[in-house]
Amino acid sequence: MDYVSALLPPFVMAVLFIAVIRVIVKTQGGPNKAKEDAVVDAALARAENARQADGTRPKGTGV
């Protein structure tokens, strides 16, 4: 019975890991992708406008 107790935790972790990966893959794209992209684009636009209003340049551009 020692081999069962030794193999159970890795087996459970493997099953949970596969389940998490499947959830991540299934939630990519779909009907919410456009909404998520719009939120990110709006946040980037606000940050860009705030940066331009301050007159600062982005760090690390090398220009």
PDB file of N, CA and C in Angstrom:
ATOM      1  N   MET A   1       0.807  -1.197   0.000  1.00  0.00           N
ATOM      2  CA  MET A   1       0.000   0.000   0.000  1.00  0.00           C
ATOM      3  C   MET A   1       0.851   1.263   0.000  1.00  0.00           C
ATOM      4  N   ASP A   2       2.135   1.133   0.259  1.00  0.00           N
ATOM      5  CA  ASP A   2       2.992   2.311   0.254  1.00  0.00           C
ATOM      6  C   ASP A   2       3.074   2.928  -1.138  1.00  0.00           C
ATOM      7  N   TYR A   3       3.039   2.100  -2.167  1.00  0.00           N
ATOM      8  CA  TYR A   3       3.126   2.643  -3.521  1.00  0.00           C
ATOM      9  C   TYR A   3       1.883   3.462  -3.858  1.00  0.00           C
ATOM     10  N   VAL A   4       0.724   3.111  -3.330  1.00  0.00           N
ATOM     11  CA  VAL A   4      -0.492   3.900  -3.586  1.00  0.00           C
ATOM     12  C   VAL A   4      -0.363   5.262  -2.932  1.00  0.00           C
ATOM     13  N   SER A   5       0.063   5.317  -1.684  1.00  0.00           N
ATOM     14  CA  SER A   5       0.225   6.598  -1.005  1.00  0.00           C
ATOM     15  C   SER A   5       1.353   7.422  -1.626  1.00  0.00           C
ATOM     16  N   ALA A   6       2.317   6.769  -2.239  1.00  0.00           N
ATOM     17  CA  ALA A   6       3.410   7.491  -2.889  1.00  0.00           C
ATOM     18  C   ALA A   6       2.979   8.055  -4.240  1.00  0.00           C
ATOM     19  N   LEU A   7       2.099   7.360  -4.951  1.00  0.00           N
ATOM     20  CA  LEU A   7       1.686   7.812  -6.283  1.00  0.00           C
ATOM     21  C   LEU A   7       0.469   8.721  -6.271  1.00  0.00           C
ATOM     22  N   LEU A   8      -0.306   8.712  -5.212  1.00  0.00           N
ATOM     23  CA  LEU A   8      -1.542   9.491  -5.189  1.00  0.00           C
ATOM     24  C   LEU A   8      -1.309  11.003  -5.293  1.00  0.00           C
ATOM     25  N   PRO A   9      -0.432  11.609  -4.502  1.00  0.00           N
ATOM     26  CA  PRO A   9      -0.250  13.063  -4.621  1.00  0.00           C
ATOM     27  C   PRO A   9       0.203  13.522  -6.011  1.00  0.00           C
ATOM     28  N   PRO A  10       1.189  12.877  -6.647  1.00  0.00           N
ATOM     29  CA  PRO A  10       1.548  13.328  -7.995  1.00  0.00           C
ATOM     30  C   PRO A  10       0.415  13.134  -8.998  1.00  0.00           C
ATOM     31  N   PHE A  11      -0.340  12.059  -8.848  1.00  0.00           N
ATOM     32  CA  PHE A  11      -1.449  11.824  -9.755  1.00  0.00           C
ATOM     33  C   PHE A  11      -2.522  12.899  -9.594  1.00  0.00           C
ATOM     34  N   VAL A  12      -2.840  13.233  -8.361  1.00  0.00           N
ATOM     35  CA  VAL A  12      -3.841  14.279  -8.100  1.00  0.00           C
ATOM     36  C   VAL A  12      -3.357  15.617  -8.642  1.00  0.00           C
ATOM     37  N   MET A  13      -2.097  15.947  -8.422  1.00  0.00           N
ATOM     38  CA  MET A  13      -1.559  17.210  -8.929  1.00  0.00           C
ATOM     39  C   MET A  13      -1.572  17.249 -10.452  1.00  0.00           C
ATOM     40  N   ALA A  14      -1.274  16.134 -11.093  1.00  0.00           N
ATOM     41  CA  ALA A  14      -1.308  16.087 -12.552  1.00  0.00           C
ATOM     42  C   ALA A  14      -2.723  16.311 -13.068  1.00  0.00           C
ATOM     43  N   VAL A  15      -3.697  15.690 -12.439  1.00  0.00           N
ATOM     44  CA  VAL A  15      -5.089  15.862 -12.862  1.00  0.00           C
ATOM     45  C   VAL A  15      -5.518  17.317 -12.682  1.00  0.00           C
ATOM     46  N   LEU A  16      -5.183  17.909 -11.539  1.00  0.00           N
ATOM     47  CA  LEU A  16      -5.546  19.312 -11.304  1.00  0.00           C
ATOM     48  C   LEU A  16      -4.832  20.245 -12.285  1.00  0.00           C
ATOM     49  N   PHE A  17      -3.572  19.958 -12.585  1.00  0.00           N
ATOM     50  CA  PHE A  17      -2.832  20.783 -13.534  1.00  0.00           C
ATOM     51  C   PHE A  17      -3.472  20.726 -14.919  1.00  0.00           C
ATOM     52  N   ILE A  18      -3.834  19.539 -15.354  1.00  0.00           N
ATOM     53  CA  ILE A  18      -4.494  19.390 -16.658  1.00  0.00           C
ATOM     54  C   ILE A  18      -5.823  20.128 -16.656  1.00  0.00           C
ATOM     55  N   ALA A  19      -6.571  20.061 -15.555  1.00  0.00           N
ATOM     56  CA  ALA A  19      -7.851  20.767 -15.471  1.00  0.00           C
ATOM     57  C   ALA A  19      -7.657  22.274 -15.564  1.00  0.00           C
ATOM     58  N   VAL A  20      -6.642  22.799 -14.904  1.00  0.00           N
ATOM     59  CA  VAL A  20      -6.375  24.241 -14.957  1.00  0.00           C
ATOM     60  C   VAL A  20      -5.996  24.664 -16.371  1.00  0.00           C
ATOM     61  N   ILE A  21      -5.153  23.898 -17.026  1.00  0.00           N
ATOM     62  CA  ILE A  21      -4.750  24.220 -18.393  1.00  0.00           C
ATOM     63  C   ILE A  21      -5.965  24.203 -19.320  1.00  0.00           C
ATOM     64  N   ARG A  22      -6.843  23.225 -19.153  1.00  0.00           N
ATOM     65  CA  ARG A  22      -8.052  23.160 -19.993  1.00  0.00           C
ATOM     66  C   ARG A  22      -8.935  24.376 -19.783  1.00  0.00           C
ATOM     67  N   VAL A  23      -9.089  24.821 -18.542  1.00  0.00           N
ATOM     68  CA  VAL A  23      -9.898  26.009 -18.271  1.00  0.00           C
ATOM     69  C   VAL A  23      -9.267  27.238 -18.910  1.00  0.00           C
ATOM     70  N   ILE A  24      -7.959  27.364 -18.803  1.00  0.00           N
ATOM     71  CA  ILE A  24      -7.274  28.515 -19.400  1.00  0.00           C
ATOM     72  C   ILE A  24      -7.462  28.522 -20.906  1.00  0.00           C
ATOM     73  N   VAL A  25      -7.294  27.382 -21.544  1.00  0.00           N
ATOM     74  CA  VAL A  25      -7.418  27.310 -22.999  1.00  0.00           C
ATOM     75  C   VAL A  25      -8.857  27.596 -23.428  1.00  0.00           C
ATOM     76  N   LYS A  26      -9.832  27.059 -22.693  1.00  0.00           N
ATOM     77  CA  LYS A  26     -11.228  27.259 -23.080  1.00  0.00           C
ATOM     78  C   LYS A  26     -11.685  28.699 -22.898  1.00  0.00           C
ATOM     79  N   THR A  27     -11.108  29.429 -21.953  1.00  0.00           N
ATOM     80  CA  THR A  27     -11.557  30.796 -21.710  1.00  0.00           C
ATOM     81  C   THR A  27     -10.842  31.813 -22.593  1.00  0.00           C
ATOM     82  N   GLN A  28      -9.880  31.391 -23.377  1.00  0.00           N
ATOM     83  CA  GLN A  28      -9.224  32.310 -24.298  1.00  0.00           C
ATOM     84  C   GLN A  28     -10.134  32.556 -25.491  1.00  0.00           C
ATOM     85  N   GLY A  29     -10.269  33.806 -25.845  1.00  0.00           N
ATOM     86  CA  GLY A  29     -11.135  34.132 -26.974  1.00  0.00           C
ATOM     87  C   GLY A  29     -12.583  34.092 -26.564  1.00  0.00           C
ATOM     88  N   GLY A  30     -13.442  33.807 -27.512  1.00  0.00           N
ATOM     89  CA  GLY A  30     -14.855  33.724 -27.205  1.00  0.00           C
ATOM     90  C   GLY A  30     -15.516  35.086 -27.166  1.00  0.00           C
ATOM     91  N   PRO A  31     -16.745  35.134 -26.662  1.00  0.00           N
ATOM     92  CA  PRO A  31     -17.510  36.372 -26.682  1.00  0.00           C
ATOM     93  C   PRO A  31     -16.933  37.468 -25.784  1.00  0.00           C
ATOM     94  N   ASN A  32     -16.191  37.120 -24.757  1.00  0.00           N
ATOM     95  CA  ASN A  32     -15.648  38.137 -23.852  1.00  0.00           C
ATOM     96  C   ASN A  32     -14.338  38.730 -24.338  1.00  0.00           C
ATOM     97  N   LYS A  33     -13.741  38.146 -25.370  1.00  0.00           N
ATOM     98  CA  LYS A  33     -12.448  38.634 -25.838  1.00  0.00           C
ATOM     99  C   LYS A  33     -12.535  40.077 -26.312  1.00  0.00           C
ATOM    100  N   ALA A  34     -13.570  40.422 -27.039  1.00  0.00           N
ATOM    101  CA  ALA A  34     -13.707  41.792 -27.533  1.00  0.00           C
ATOM    102  C   ALA A  34     -13.845  42.770 -26.372  1.00  0.00           C
ATOM    103  N   LYS A  35     -14.601  42.396 -25.349  1.00  0.00           N
ATOM    104  CA  LYS A  35     -14.756  43.274 -24.190  1.00  0.00           C
ATOM    105  C   LYS A  35     -13.435  43.442 -23.455  1.00  0.00           C
ATOM    106  N   GLU A  36     -12.710  42.344 -23.270  1.00  0.00           N
ATOM    107  CA  GLU A  36     -11.430  42.427 -22.579  1.00  0.00           C
ATOM    108  C   GLU A  36     -10.441  43.274 -23.374  1.00  0.00           C
ATOM    109  N   ASP A  37     -10.411  43.089 -24.680  1.00  0.00           N
ATOM    110  CA  ASP A  37      -9.516  43.878 -25.515  1.00  0.00           C
ATOM    111  C   ASP A  37      -9.880  45.354 -25.458  1.00  0.00           C
ATOM    112  N   ALA A  38     -11.167  45.675 -25.440  1.00  0.00           N
ATOM    113  CA  ALA A  38     -11.610  47.069 -25.375  1.00  0.00           C
ATOM    114  C   ALA A  38     -11.188  47.705 -24.052  1.00  0.00           C
ATOM    115  N   VAL A  39     -11.291  46.966 -22.966  1.00  0.00           N
ATOM    116  CA  VAL A  39     -10.889  47.491 -21.654  1.00  0.00           C
ATOM    117  C   VAL A  39      -9.393  47.774 -21.636  1.00  0.00           C
ATOM    118  N   VAL A  40      -8.607  46.855 -22.170  1.00  0.00           N
ATOM    119  CA  VAL A  40      -7.152  47.049 -22.198  1.00  0.00           C
ATOM    120  C   VAL A  40      -6.791  48.220 -23.100  1.00  0.00           C
ATOM    121  N   ASP A  41      -7.413  48.325 -24.264  1.00  0.00           N
ATOM    122  CA  ASP A  41      -7.136  49.438 -25.166  1.00  0.00           C
ATOM    123  C   ASP A  41      -7.489  50.777 -24.520  1.00  0.00           C
ATOM    124  N   ALA A  42      -8.616  50.825 -23.799  1.00  0.00           N
ATOM    125  CA  ALA A  42      -9.022  52.063 -23.134  1.00  0.00           C
ATOM    126  C   ALA A  42      -8.022  52.436 -22.038  1.00  0.00           C
ATOM    127  N   ALA A  43      -7.556  51.452 -21.280  1.00  0.00           N
ATOM    128  CA  ALA A  43      -6.584  51.727 -20.223  1.00  0.00           C
ATOM    129  C   ALA A  43      -5.265  52.222 -20.813  1.00  0.00           C
ATOM    130  N   LEU A  44      -4.832  51.610 -21.908  1.00  0.00           N
ATOM    131  CA  LEU A  44      -3.599  52.059 -22.555  1.00  0.00           C
ATOM    132  C   LEU A  44      -3.748  53.472 -23.109  1.00  0.00           C
ATOM    133  N   ALA A  45      -4.901  53.776 -23.678  1.00  0.00           N
ATOM    134  CA  ALA A  45      -5.139  55.118 -24.206  1.00  0.00           C
ATOM    135  C   ALA A  45      -5.128  56.155 -23.086  1.00  0.00           C
ATOM    136  N   ARG A  46      -5.748  55.824 -21.930  1.00  0.00           N
ATOM    137  CA  ARG A  46      -5.735  56.755 -20.790  1.00  0.00           C
ATOM    138  C   ARG A  46      -4.316  56.986 -20.300  1.00  0.00           C
ATOM    139  N   ALA A  47      -3.533  55.932 -20.227  1.00  0.00           N
ATOM    140  CA  ALA A  47      -2.151  56.065 -19.767  1.00  0.00           C
ATOM    141  C   ALA A  47      -1.337  56.904 -20.748  1.00  0.00           C
ATOM    142  N   GLU A  48      -1.550  56.683 -22.020  1.00  0.00           N
ATOM    143  CA  GLU A  48      -0.826  57.455 -23.045  1.00  0.00           C
ATOM    144  C   GLU A  48      -1.215  58.928 -22.980  1.00  0.00           C
ATOM    145  N   ASN A  49      -2.499  59.206 -22.821  1.00  0.00           N
ATOM    146  CA  ASN A  49      -2.949  60.599 -22.734  1.00  0.00           C
ATOM    147  C   ASN A  49      -2.395  61.266 -21.482  1.00  0.00           C
ATOM    148  N   ALA A  50      -2.369  60.567 -20.375  1.00  0.00           N
ATOM    149  CA  ALA A  50      -1.820  61.130 -19.141  1.00  0.00           C
ATOM    150  C   ALA A  50      -0.325  61.384 -19.293  1.00  0.00           C
ATOM    151  N   ARG A  51       0.363  60.479 -19.952  1.00  0.00           N
ATOM    152  CA  ARG A  51       1.803  60.666 -20.159  1.00  0.00           C
ATOM    153  C   ARG A  51       2.075  61.865 -21.047  1.00  0.00           C
ATOM    154  N   GLN A  52       1.273  62.031 -22.097  1.00  0.00           N
ATOM    155  CA  GLN A  52       1.455  63.160 -22.997  1.00  0.00           C
ATOM    156  C   GLN A  52       1.096  64.474 -22.311  1.00  0.00           C
ATOM    157  N   ALA A  53       0.110  64.458 -21.438  1.00  0.00           N
ATOM    158  CA  ALA A  53      -0.279  65.660 -20.722  1.00  0.00           C
ATOM    159  C   ALA A  53       0.831  66.109 -19.760  1.00  0.00           C
ATOM    160  N   ASP A  54       1.556  65.140 -19.201  1.00  0.00           N
ATOM    161  CA  ASP A  54       2.670  65.463 -18.303  1.00  0.00           C
ATOM    162  C   ASP A  54       3.896  65.917 -19.082  1.00  0.00           C
ATOM    163  N   GLY A  55       3.949  65.589 -20.345  1.00  0.00           N
ATOM    164  CA  GLY A  55       5.098  65.959 -21.159  1.00  0.00           C
ATOM    165  C   GLY A  55       6.294  65.054 -20.940  1.00  0.00           C
ATOM    166  N   THR A  56       6.078  63.885 -20.358  1.00  0.00           N
ATOM    167  CA  THR A  56       7.183  62.964 -20.113  1.00  0.00           C
ATOM    168  C   THR A  56       7.319  62.009 -21.272  1.00  0.00           C
ATOM    169  N   ARG A  57       8.528  61.458 -21.368  1.00  0.00           N
ATOM    170  CA  ARG A  57       8.784  60.465 -22.385  1.00  0.00           C
ATOM    171  C   ARG A  57       8.834  59.097 -21.745  1.00  0.00           C
ATOM    172  N   PRO A  58       8.443  58.050 -22.489  1.00  0.00           N
ATOM    173  CA  PRO A  58       8.527  56.707 -21.900  1.00  0.00           C
ATOM    174  C   PRO A  58       9.972  56.332 -21.637  1.00  0.00           C
ATOM    175  N   LYS A  59      10.194  55.623 -20.552  1.00  0.00           N
ATOM    176  CA  LYS A  59      11.553  55.213 -20.189  1.00  0.00           C
ATOM    177  C   LYS A  59      11.937  53.968 -20.985  1.00  0.00           C
ATOM    178  N   GLY A  60      13.206  53.903 -21.364  1.00  0.00           N
ATOM    179  CA  GLY A  60      13.729  52.716 -21.995  1.00  0.00           C
ATOM    180  C   GLY A  60      13.446  52.605 -23.476  1.00  0.00           C
ATOM    181  N   THR A  61      13.079  53.709 -24.137  1.00  0.00           N
ATOM    182  CA  THR A  61      12.818  53.618 -25.583  1.00  0.00           C
ATOM    183  C   THR A  61      14.094  53.721 -26.388  1.00  0.00           C
ATOM    184  N   GLY A  62      15.123  54.336 -25.783  1.00  0.00           N
ATOM    185  CA  GLY A  62      16.389  54.455 -26.493  1.00  0.00           C
ATOM    186  C   GLY A  62      16.382  55.541 -27.538  1.00  0.00           C
ATOM    187  N   VAL A  63      15.404  56.433 -27.501  1.00  0.00           N
ATOM    188  CA  VAL A  63      15.313  57.515 -28.486  1.00  0.00           C
ATOM    189  C   VAL A  63      15.717  58.811 -27.852  1.00  0.00           C
TER     190      VAL A  63
END
